[in-house]
Amino acid sequence: MNEDSDADADASADAPCDAPLPPGRDPAASPEVRHEAYLVPGFDAVARMLCAALHVPLVALVLVEGGTFFFAPGSSKLPAVSGQLQDLLLSAIARDASREELDVHEHAGAEADGASTPLRFFASVPVHTLTHRHVAALCVIDFDPRASLSEADRVMLADAATLAGAAVVLRSYIRRVDPVTQLPHRNAFFEDLRARAEGGARSLAIVAIEVAPASRFNAFIRAMGHQYADALVRLVAMRIQEWMAQDMCLYQVGVTRFALLLADTLAFADSASFDRLVARLREPFDCQGIPLTIQPGVGLLEMPASKLTTGDALRLVMSASHTAQQSVRGWSHYEQAQDELHQQEFFLVTELSEALNNPASVAANELELHFQPRVDLRSGRCVAVEALMRWHHPSLGWVSPARFIPLVEQAGLMRCLTDWVFQRGLQQLSSWLRDGLDIHLSMNVSSTDFEADLVPRLLLAAEHFHVPLRYIELELTEDTFMHNSEAVQQRLAQLSELGVSIAIDDFGTGYSNLAYMRKLPASTLKIDQSFVASIDESADDEMIVRCIAGMARSLGFRVVVEGVETASIYRTIRDMGCDEIQGYFIARPMPGRDLAPWLARFEADGIVEGDAL
Ligand code: C2E
Ligand code: MG
Ligand code: MG
């Protein structure tokens, strides 16, 4: 813990009511103490021990930055703070030194005011942080005259001061306002929320605002640095403040997250107001001369005060803001179903990560690689198989890769998954090649794979399993090619020179720019199954597939048609002059061990034109 910087962040600290003020501070300028959490944690325990060990009825801790905390043991009441005590407390922090007043009544010469008991003994020790910053004075007080402290008492007092030093640092850590925006932070939010519930509010109205998805904000920090990021967050806070009504309180509850407590839920009825907030937040920010846009999400939560479990309130409203971030409108009410989906996604990613990273785990056995045959239409032979991930979840059953692959990508786990596929896929391919099967393997890779060292990873795995590179094909979607053109092109060129084939997957669902695709070192183009499914009913789809296939072939691509489910689709495709087909009509994806027997049957029977499935 960087205690000094945390304590510094605490510079605008509170001054408790009835407490003496540090020199030079204006009482009117001192904010009130509002929160229990702002007390010095552990002070009571330290003071109780001091009272017992030194037999004193009162202990006080005076903070240099302002604020005094008293402790009187048992049922003793805290005495009213007299002018005499005020003076002593102030002088205790004025100097960074220990002090002992044996008979205050006579020495200090202070007049006891009528309301308070005159003190007779006062001793104080300075309190330091671990880096020797003088932050407070710990004082023991008696109302009876007494002898000087013994050596053991002094050691005890010094030890207590050390503990108090740690507690003061901890206090500033816990209760500080956010140093970037100077807004109250999460603790204050929870305390206020609880106070409202305890203060009789029947329902709580909370708004959460997420500035940008974490990945995007981190990319922004990487590109621009923390200073810019801080400046941006401040600008966002200012726009929210401009929008806010007088009776709303704004908190910074995370680096890129704000929360608002509304006076009541009436404001939720004014949807135009939230449209205005989103529109304003979507306008470009001029962040230190650089124009920037964010992707805000505003979540709304109405919660009965009786149901308040503070930790959850924030989680629920954040779930709504997360949903809102992806929506066109940019704001949305909390919905339980959506929240459950987020939770489930989180657990899926956690479990998948465990399965991928820990081969010894139970979860690891839930993952399998299946292989789907691709058949060459001219020769009628199965020339390749596509590797497809399969996950059998213990409670959810089969989870589709269409569902978990995007989650893996968002969670930054794609590298692990692709490595896993390389290992399993190439191990299987190597065993097929050893058994004399002449078959190619295509594996799907995603755009995030290209950010990392994809090429050496593939080469290493191929070498490990003694697989010649010409047997390998990588499938990339159009978007991958378009988004990272420079880096991707370089790596693809390298792979293609080494003999690895490249296929454009799901063609027709993205930019579908054939002229651009031709510039890439890809040799195969896979037409997406969405056009193929209704090719027999839709003349448009038939025309699209026919045109893409014709153009792609004339540009030199090998054309593969995905999703061939029926005999009639097969016949239509065959007559278009495509090169390969893949689909349930030929075979569903199957475990590696089933391929050899399937191949034997297929080679004997050829394509049987009765419908499959
Ligand atoms: P894809 O690469 O386009 O794979 C083809 C998908 O179509 C597979 O779905 C396959 O099971 C399905 N399919 C094949 N023939 C037919 C058919 O006749 N009819 C229908 N309706 N579907 C058919 P799957 O296995 O669910 O995978 C979905 C997507 O998930 C894949 O689409 C691919 O983008 C991704 N994926 C799967 N495994 C991996 C992997 O290991 N790595 C990466 N990066 N992505 C993967
Ligand atoms: Mg594919
Ligand atoms: Mg595909």
XYZ file of C-alpha atoms and ligand atoms in Angstrom:
661
model
C 0.000 0.000 0.000
C 1.349 3.378 -0.914
C 0.341 4.992 2.286
C 1.617 8.452 1.566
C -0.134 8.909 -1.696
C -3.298 7.509 -0.194
C -3.040 9.805 2.734
C -2.366 12.678 0.363
C -5.480 11.836 -1.542
C -7.136 12.356 1.794
C -5.959 15.936 2.104
C -9.474 17.307 2.059
C -10.305 15.156 5.081
C -13.153 15.780 7.398
C -13.214 17.513 10.742
C -15.673 15.888 13.082
C -18.279 17.954 14.839
C -17.213 19.085 18.269
C -13.623 18.441 17.424
C -10.823 20.938 17.773
C -9.502 22.145 14.467
C -5.949 22.009 13.310
C -4.167 25.338 13.186
C -5.115 27.563 10.312
C -8.299 25.734 9.331
C -11.551 27.480 8.976
C -14.389 25.654 10.745
C -16.912 26.646 8.106
C -14.764 25.151 5.337
C -14.528 21.729 6.947
C -16.891 19.152 5.552
C -18.988 17.224 7.995
C -18.312 13.678 8.970
C -21.158 11.696 7.498
C -20.074 8.109 7.362
C -19.304 5.496 9.888
C -16.766 4.049 7.503
C -14.869 7.294 7.798
C -13.923 6.588 11.406
C -10.411 5.384 12.032
C -10.690 1.610 11.727
C -9.415 -0.227 14.781
C -9.020 2.926 16.876
C -11.542 1.725 19.448
C -9.645 -1.518 19.962
C -6.324 0.248 20.385
C -7.846 2.787 22.756
C -9.590 0.120 24.833
C -6.264 -1.639 25.355
C -4.610 1.654 26.320
C -7.311 2.482 28.838
C -6.910 -0.934 30.441
C -3.118 -0.927 30.462
C -2.584 2.661 31.605
C -5.739 2.952 33.742
C -6.924 6.117 32.042
C -10.596 7.009 31.474
C -10.158 8.759 28.128
C -8.094 8.352 24.953
C -8.121 10.719 21.997
C -6.681 10.601 18.510
C -6.190 14.002 16.839
C -5.498 14.030 13.118
C -3.109 16.613 11.688
C -5.460 17.064 8.718
C -8.371 17.727 11.047
C -10.600 15.548 13.152
C -10.520 14.133 16.654
C -11.754 10.751 17.820
C -12.411 10.011 21.500
C -12.732 6.739 23.324
C -13.956 6.233 26.892
C -14.138 2.623 28.126
C -17.191 0.783 29.418
C -20.145 2.882 30.335
C -18.172 6.069 30.894
C -19.607 8.943 28.949
C -17.437 11.045 26.699
C -16.824 14.316 28.506
C -17.773 17.587 26.887
C -14.723 19.021 25.169
C -13.593 21.973 27.234
C -11.502 24.848 25.973
C -8.750 23.478 28.154
C -8.817 20.088 26.412
C -9.067 21.747 23.006
C -5.868 23.664 23.664
C -4.038 20.562 24.806
C -5.174 18.552 21.800
C -4.144 21.289 19.406
C -0.754 21.625 20.999
C -0.328 17.833 20.788
C -0.362 17.937 16.988
C 1.471 21.240 16.701
C 4.791 19.533 17.444
C 6.066 16.175 16.287
C 7.106 15.175 19.824
C 5.880 13.376 22.930
C 4.537 15.392 25.795
C 3.363 14.815 29.350
C 1.469 17.228 31.622
C 1.417 15.962 35.213
C -0.928 18.412 36.780
C -2.738 20.252 34.068
C -4.917 22.167 36.468
C -1.965 23.999 37.943
C 0.500 24.025 35.007
C -1.736 24.941 32.105
C -3.467 27.476 34.256
C -6.560 26.960 32.129
C -9.919 27.770 33.597
C -12.216 24.808 33.546
C -15.543 25.856 32.154
C -18.484 25.002 34.335
C -19.890 22.236 32.090
C -16.841 20.009 31.947
C -14.736 18.180 34.486
C -11.270 19.739 34.763
C -8.497 17.438 33.626
C -5.483 16.696 35.710
C -3.311 14.549 33.473
C -2.508 14.697 29.764
C 0.110 12.765 27.785
C 0.511 12.522 24.019
C 2.732 10.786 21.485
C 3.034 11.650 17.813
C 1.571 9.173 15.321
C 3.521 8.437 12.165
C 2.916 6.483 9.018
C 5.415 3.810 8.068
C 7.200 6.429 5.995
C 7.488 8.726 9.057
C 4.912 11.229 8.074
C 3.427 12.900 11.115
C -0.303 12.320 10.759
C -1.773 12.462 14.249
C -1.264 12.539 18.007
C -2.462 9.820 20.361
C -3.440 11.257 23.749
C -4.273 9.704 27.115
C -6.242 11.814 29.571
C -7.070 11.495 33.259
C -9.315 13.580 35.467
C -7.300 12.738 38.545
C -3.728 13.813 39.167
C -1.221 11.015 38.657
C 2.491 10.289 38.603
C 4.605 10.305 35.522
C 4.159 7.369 33.065
C 6.371 4.384 33.753
C 8.809 3.167 31.113
C 6.473 0.241 30.368
C 3.562 2.692 29.941
C 5.600 4.743 27.503
C 6.435 1.650 25.445
C 2.768 0.723 25.461
C 1.794 4.218 24.311
C 4.428 4.163 21.554
C 3.191 0.754 20.348
C -0.384 1.980 20.340
C 0.748 4.996 18.294
C 2.286 2.651 15.719
C -1.016 0.799 15.397
C -2.901 4.077 15.202
C -0.562 5.184 12.372
C -1.514 2.143 10.337
C -5.175 2.762 11.115
C -5.001 6.395 9.954
C -3.522 5.273 6.649
C -6.175 2.609 6.315
C -8.868 5.141 7.043
C -7.711 7.431 4.285
C -7.578 4.457 1.982
C -11.115 3.477 2.753
C -12.817 6.797 2.839
C -11.049 8.861 0.224
C -12.854 10.493 -2.583
C -11.852 9.423 -6.019
C -8.586 11.206 -6.789
C -9.366 11.620 -10.487
C -12.836 13.141 -10.371
C -12.972 14.148 -6.699
C -16.361 12.469 -6.582
C -17.311 10.311 -3.609
C -16.418 6.747 -4.432
C -18.015 3.344 -3.971
C -17.986 3.220 -0.160
C -19.823 6.483 0.051
C -22.347 5.171 -2.473
C -23.041 2.078 -0.378
C -23.265 4.070 2.840
C -25.685 6.570 1.342
C -27.757 3.816 -0.161
C -28.027 2.123 3.213
C -28.799 5.431 4.895
C -31.693 5.990 2.488
C -33.088 2.537 3.162
C -32.735 3.053 6.908
C -34.135 6.573 6.618
C -37.512 5.219 5.491
C -37.265 5.288 1.665
C -39.556 2.596 0.286
C -37.794 2.159 -2.986
C -34.374 3.114 -4.252
C -33.693 4.565 -7.679
C -30.219 3.958 -8.994
C -28.622 4.788 -12.317
C -25.282 3.372 -13.431
C -23.235 4.768 -16.275
C -20.504 2.778 -17.926
C -18.141 4.882 -19.995
C -16.841 2.234 -22.380
C -16.236 -1.505 -22.526
C -13.177 -2.383 -20.452
C -11.257 -3.669 -23.473
C -11.838 -0.423 -25.344
C -10.862 1.749 -22.407
C -7.713 -0.298 -21.817
C -6.800 0.062 -25.472
C -7.293 3.799 -25.055
C -4.968 3.845 -22.026
C -2.383 1.826 -23.943
C -2.539 4.247 -26.844
C -2.810 7.545 -24.961
C -1.628 6.967 -21.397
C -3.283 7.335 -18.024
C -3.307 11.111 -18.021
C -5.551 11.243 -21.065
C -7.741 8.510 -19.672
C -8.147 10.464 -16.420
C -8.946 13.621 -18.352
C -11.575 11.747 -20.351
C -13.213 10.336 -17.218
C -13.345 13.865 -15.755
C -15.009 15.177 -18.900
C -17.574 12.394 -18.755
C -18.276 13.238 -15.099
C -18.812 16.873 -16.068
C -21.328 15.972 -18.759
C -23.229 13.791 -16.315
C -23.231 16.637 -13.805
C -24.608 19.038 -16.410
C -27.485 16.628 -17.000
C -28.186 15.850 -13.342
C -31.067 17.306 -11.393
C -30.329 19.040 -8.073
C -31.535 16.136 -5.951
C -29.314 13.512 -7.562
C -25.961 12.405 -6.120
C -23.131 11.265 -8.346
C -20.493 8.715 -7.295
C -17.545 7.223 -9.060
C -17.915 3.517 -8.401
C -15.200 2.199 -10.692
C -12.507 3.512 -13.013
C -14.964 3.883 -15.863
C -18.182 3.642 -13.915
C -20.455 6.161 -12.297
C -23.556 5.693 -10.205
C -26.319 8.126 -9.439
C -28.720 7.996 -6.531
C -32.018 9.582 -7.499
C -34.406 11.095 -4.980
C -37.181 8.759 -6.145
C -38.189 6.639 -9.088
C -40.299 9.375 -10.691
C -37.381 10.398 -12.878
C -37.452 6.964 -14.506
C -40.711 7.887 -16.227
C -38.978 10.624 -18.191
C -37.467 8.543 -20.969
C -36.649 11.642 -23.043
C -34.337 12.752 -20.258
C -32.293 9.524 -20.505
C -32.253 9.851 -24.294
C -30.736 13.302 -23.772
C -28.120 11.941 -21.386
C -27.064 9.220 -23.826
C -27.049 11.620 -26.774
C -24.856 14.037 -24.832
C -22.454 11.288 -23.779
C -22.242 10.020 -27.344
C -21.135 13.398 -28.651
C -17.374 13.493 -29.266
C -15.219 14.680 -26.364
C -12.363 17.039 -26.940
C -9.829 15.321 -24.718
C -6.738 17.503 -24.556
C -7.166 18.435 -28.200
C -7.952 14.919 -29.380
C -11.538 14.202 -30.435
C -12.837 10.989 -28.896
C -16.122 9.164 -28.680
C -17.089 6.736 -25.962
C -19.597 3.890 -25.887
C -21.776 4.759 -22.912
C -24.308 2.434 -21.337
C -26.859 3.781 -18.865
C -28.578 1.253 -16.596
C -31.663 1.983 -14.479
C -32.628 0.046 -11.380
C -35.614 0.439 -9.093
C -35.233 -1.638 -5.985
C -37.493 -1.979 -2.935
C -35.515 -0.685 0.047
C -36.455 -3.846 1.927
C -34.517 -5.906 -0.629
C -31.349 -3.910 -0.308
C -28.216 -5.922 -0.126
C -25.816 -3.169 -1.025
C -23.301 -5.217 -2.951
C -26.019 -6.535 -5.202
C -27.678 -3.217 -5.991
C -24.586 -2.040 -7.806
C -24.026 -5.344 -9.550
C -27.612 -5.380 -10.805
C -27.590 -1.845 -12.118
C -24.191 -2.432 -13.742
C -25.663 -5.439 -15.504
C -28.318 -3.116 -16.954
C -25.706 -0.598 -18.066
C -23.713 -3.383 -19.697
C -26.781 -4.435 -21.680
C -27.467 -0.811 -22.530
C -23.979 -0.411 -23.927
C -24.803 -2.860 -26.710
C -28.224 -1.354 -27.407
C -29.173 1.293 -29.946
C -30.927 3.419 -27.355
C -27.985 3.338 -24.955
C -30.025 3.041 -21.762
C -32.083 0.238 -20.330
C -33.877 -0.908 -17.221
C -32.533 -3.816 -15.224
C -33.928 -7.134 -16.395
C -33.468 -10.306 -14.457
C -33.236 -12.522 -17.553
C -30.474 -10.372 -18.997
C -28.649 -10.411 -15.693
C -28.840 -14.191 -15.489
C -27.436 -14.380 -18.992
C -24.462 -12.197 -18.007
C -23.847 -14.347 -14.964
C -24.064 -17.510 -16.976
C -21.663 -16.117 -19.563
C -19.215 -15.243 -16.840
C -19.323 -18.751 -15.388
C -19.042 -20.306 -18.822
C -15.894 -18.342 -19.545
C -14.423 -19.207 -16.145
C -15.112 -22.899 -16.626
C -13.841 -22.879 -20.169
C -10.668 -21.158 -19.086
C -10.146 -23.864 -16.467
C -10.760 -26.586 -19.051
C -8.306 -25.055 -21.526
C -5.555 -24.190 -19.097
C -5.694 -27.162 -16.827
C -5.673 -30.439 -18.763
C -5.879 -32.359 -15.471
C -9.172 -30.680 -14.499
C -12.541 -32.377 -14.650
C -13.658 -29.630 -17.019
C -10.899 -30.548 -19.492
C -12.729 -33.790 -20.284
C -15.774 -31.809 -21.316
C -13.995 -30.419 -24.373
C -13.632 -32.338 -27.581
C -12.628 -31.644 -31.120
C -14.943 -32.982 -33.787
C -14.211 -33.202 -37.489
C -16.558 -32.603 -40.392
C -15.712 -34.036 -43.833
C -15.366 -31.855 -46.942
C -15.937 -33.647 -50.210
C -14.471 -32.810 -53.598
C -17.284 -32.771 -56.131
C -15.221 -33.852 -59.113
C -13.532 -36.854 -57.575
C -16.252 -37.583 -55.005
C -13.494 -38.077 -52.410
C -13.294 -36.689 -48.895
C -10.247 -34.471 -49.196
C -10.347 -32.542 -45.942
C -11.994 -32.232 -42.566
C -12.789 -29.109 -40.584
C -11.959 -29.168 -36.872
C -14.851 -27.873 -34.735
C -14.848 -27.437 -30.972
C -17.393 -29.276 -28.895
C -18.172 -28.589 -25.236
C -20.334 -30.885 -23.199
C -21.188 -28.900 -20.097
C -22.260 -30.972 -17.057
C -25.450 -29.010 -16.417
C -26.120 -27.152 -19.682
C -25.471 -30.046 -22.038
C -23.931 -29.254 -25.411
C -22.904 -25.615 -25.578
C -22.592 -24.389 -29.140
C -19.298 -22.868 -30.240
C -21.386 -20.126 -31.831
C -22.175 -19.165 -28.214
C -18.880 -19.695 -26.450
C -16.410 -18.584 -29.137
C -17.499 -14.901 -28.943
C -17.261 -15.077 -25.120
C -13.793 -16.554 -25.334
C -12.834 -13.795 -27.704
C -14.168 -11.062 -25.388
C -12.413 -12.598 -22.406
C -9.095 -12.605 -24.247
C -8.816 -16.405 -24.094
C -8.662 -17.039 -27.821
C -4.968 -17.756 -27.767
C -5.488 -20.643 -25.311
C -8.381 -22.025 -27.290
C -6.542 -21.904 -30.606
C -3.491 -23.532 -29.068
C -5.728 -26.253 -27.702
C -7.199 -26.781 -31.201
C -3.721 -26.833 -32.784
C -2.542 -29.453 -30.319
C -5.563 -31.754 -30.553
C -6.114 -31.197 -34.257
C -2.531 -31.799 -35.352
C -2.112 -34.777 -33.047
C -5.175 -36.348 -34.696
C -4.016 -35.401 -38.203
C -0.607 -36.888 -37.575
C -2.187 -40.154 -36.492
C -4.405 -40.236 -39.636
C -1.412 -39.543 -41.875
C 0.530 -42.315 -40.169
C -2.403 -44.643 -40.802
C -2.154 -43.810 -44.496
C -5.169 -41.508 -44.831
C -4.624 -38.740 -47.346
C -6.552 -35.954 -45.686
C -6.163 -32.247 -45.016
C -7.179 -30.507 -41.810
C -8.699 -27.064 -41.641
C -8.834 -25.182 -38.348
C -10.687 -21.988 -37.495
C -8.716 -19.038 -36.191
C -10.069 -15.710 -35.071
C -8.942 -12.137 -35.486
C -7.464 -11.965 -31.975
C -5.149 -14.848 -32.848
C -3.375 -12.556 -35.227
C -2.439 -10.100 -32.531
C -0.232 -12.740 -30.965
C 2.449 -15.016 -32.309
C 0.158 -17.218 -34.368
C 2.710 -18.299 -36.973
C 5.435 -19.656 -34.651
C 2.781 -21.350 -32.509
C 1.381 -23.201 -35.495
C 4.831 -24.121 -36.813
C 5.885 -25.425 -33.426
C 2.800 -27.611 -33.086
C 3.180 -28.946 -36.647
C 6.821 -29.777 -36.002
C 5.983 -31.424 -32.706
C 3.495 -33.784 -34.384
C 5.545 -34.170 -37.593
C 2.773 -32.828 -39.782
C 3.815 -31.399 -43.177
C 2.456 -27.859 -43.455
C 0.774 -28.521 -46.822
C -1.810 -30.644 -44.976
C -2.942 -27.672 -42.915
C -5.486 -24.999 -43.754
C -6.560 -22.056 -41.595
C -10.062 -20.610 -41.875
C -10.544 -16.909 -41.217
C -13.747 -14.924 -41.534
C -13.921 -11.956 -43.870
C -13.997 -9.534 -40.944
C -10.632 -10.782 -39.738
C -9.108 -9.942 -43.072
C -10.726 -6.535 -43.199
C -10.032 -5.375 -39.642
C -6.360 -6.108 -39.293
C -5.362 -5.860 -42.907
C -1.691 -4.913 -42.468
C -0.663 -7.337 -39.750
C -2.907 -10.110 -40.982
C -1.705 -9.872 -44.551
C 1.905 -10.121 -43.488
C 1.357 -13.215 -41.419
C -0.859 -14.815 -44.014
C 1.747 -14.265 -46.702
C 4.311 -15.891 -44.444
C 2.061 -18.897 -43.792
C 1.151 -19.307 -47.407
C 4.826 -19.232 -48.443
C 5.423 -22.020 -45.953
C 2.686 -24.116 -47.608
C -0.260 -23.561 -45.217
C -3.501 -22.959 -47.126
C -5.751 -20.085 -46.195
C -9.536 -20.143 -46.512
C -12.010 -17.289 -46.264
C -14.824 -18.578 -44.034
C -18.490 -17.562 -43.987
C -18.153 -15.564 -47.183
C -21.197 -13.391 -47.868
C -21.889 -12.426 -44.260
C -19.427 -9.541 -44.011
C -18.013 -7.056 -46.455
C -18.025 -9.605 -49.279
C -15.565 -7.633 -51.296
C -14.227 -10.158 -53.749
C -11.858 -7.726 -55.403
C -10.236 -7.092 -52.019
C -10.215 -10.783 -51.106
C -8.357 -11.544 -54.291
C -5.416 -9.481 -53.070
C -5.051 -11.787 -50.062
C -2.996 -14.945 -50.114
C -6.117 -17.088 -49.644
C -6.772 -20.002 -51.965
C -10.165 -21.203 -50.737
C -13.461 -19.408 -50.308
C -16.238 -20.937 -48.221
C -19.712 -19.646 -49.068
C -21.721 -19.172 -45.888
C -24.418 -21.681 -45.105
C -27.062 -18.979 -44.586
C -27.423 -18.590 -48.387
C -27.451 -22.318 -48.895
C -30.180 -23.352 -46.458
C -33.017 -21.892 -48.573
C -31.375 -22.184 -51.970
C -34.210 -24.401 -53.216
C -36.944 -21.984 -52.123
C -35.302 -18.656 -52.775
C -34.353 -17.703 -56.299
C -32.369 -14.799 -54.844
C -30.245 -17.057 -52.659
C -29.703 -19.392 -55.555
C -28.572 -16.480 -57.692
C -26.272 -15.154 -54.934
C -24.547 -18.509 -54.484
C -24.282 -18.989 -58.251
C -22.774 -15.499 -58.748
C -20.334 -15.751 -55.835
C -19.246 -19.222 -56.918
C -18.776 -18.144 -60.540
C -16.856 -15.012 -59.707
C -14.756 -16.653 -57.022
C -13.776 -19.493 -59.317
C -12.875 -17.151 -62.130
C -10.681 -15.259 -59.651
C -8.863 -18.505 -58.940
C -10.453 -19.491 -55.612
C -11.349 -23.029 -54.757
C -15.034 -22.719 -53.798
C -16.413 -24.684 -50.857
C -20.122 -24.563 -50.084
C -21.035 -24.968 -46.400
C -24.323 -26.183 -44.951
C -25.324 -28.656 -47.636
C -28.070 -30.375 -45.709
C -30.135 -32.187 -48.304
C -29.824 -34.140 -51.518
C -31.627 -31.455 -53.451
C -29.268 -28.715 -52.175
C -26.424 -31.013 -53.123
C -27.720 -31.357 -56.690
C -28.225 -27.619 -57.057
C -24.715 -26.892 -55.824
C -23.143 -29.632 -57.928
C -24.705 -28.170 -61.052
C -23.217 -24.763 -60.252
C -19.727 -26.104 -60.663
C -18.454 -25.545 -57.107
C -15.373 -27.442 -55.954
C -16.269 -28.870 -52.566
C -19.230 -29.335 -50.300
C -19.516 -29.639 -46.549
C -22.709 -30.305 -44.646
C -24.995 -32.698 -42.876
C -25.910 -34.285 -46.214
C -22.378 -35.681 -46.345
C -21.750 -36.072 -42.614
C -22.151 -34.292 -39.323
C -19.038 -33.342 -37.383
C -17.772 -36.505 -35.640
C -15.136 -37.496 -33.068
C -11.716 -38.220 -34.587
C -11.924 -41.952 -33.895
C -15.081 -42.257 -36.036
C -13.532 -40.783 -39.148
C -11.621 -43.806 -40.477
C -14.669 -46.134 -40.386
C -16.803 -43.373 -41.893
C -14.247 -42.849 -44.673
C -14.147 -46.553 -45.417
C -17.936 -46.603 -45.832
C -17.954 -43.383 -47.825
C -15.292 -44.596 -50.212
C -17.237 -47.784 -50.757
C -20.663 -46.129 -51.219
C -19.780 -42.669 -52.601
C -22.318 -39.880 -52.318
C -25.703 -41.494 -51.837
C -28.368 -39.187 -53.179
C -31.042 -40.038 -50.665
C -31.433 -37.362 -48.012
C -29.156 -37.651 -45.033
C -29.841 -36.706 -41.379
P -17.879 -22.425 -39.165
O -16.416 -22.389 -39.115
O -18.543 -21.772 -40.318
O -18.279 -23.953 -39.076
C -19.344 -24.517 -39.735
C -20.531 -24.631 -38.839
O -21.638 -25.126 -39.559
C -20.304 -25.664 -37.741
O -21.059 -25.229 -36.625
C -20.946 -26.908 -38.322
O -21.316 -27.869 -37.334
C -22.147 -26.302 -38.978
N -22.653 -27.118 -40.061
C -21.983 -27.947 -40.864
N -22.798 -28.510 -41.765
C -24.026 -28.007 -41.534
C -25.322 -28.209 -42.153
O -25.487 -28.933 -43.099
N -26.345 -27.483 -41.614
C -26.191 -26.651 -40.575
N -27.253 -26.003 -40.123
N -25.003 -26.445 -39.983
C -23.935 -27.126 -40.462
P -20.471 -25.246 -35.187
O -19.605 -26.425 -34.983
O -21.623 -25.040 -34.266
O -19.522 -23.997 -35.167
C -20.043 -22.715 -35.290
C -18.931 -21.732 -35.503
O -18.114 -21.635 -34.345
C -17.975 -22.124 -36.623
O -18.501 -21.769 -37.854
C -16.755 -21.319 -36.252
O -16.905 -19.995 -36.668
C -16.811 -21.351 -34.744
N -15.897 -22.395 -34.269
C -16.110 -23.713 -34.061
N -14.994 -24.311 -33.617
C -14.036 -23.345 -33.564
C -12.655 -23.335 -33.190
O -12.062 -24.339 -32.842
N -12.004 -22.126 -33.252
C -12.638 -21.005 -33.679
N -11.928 -19.858 -33.732
N -13.924 -20.980 -34.024
C -14.605 -22.150 -33.987
Mg -15.025 -22.668 -40.401
Mg -18.280 -21.173 -41.966
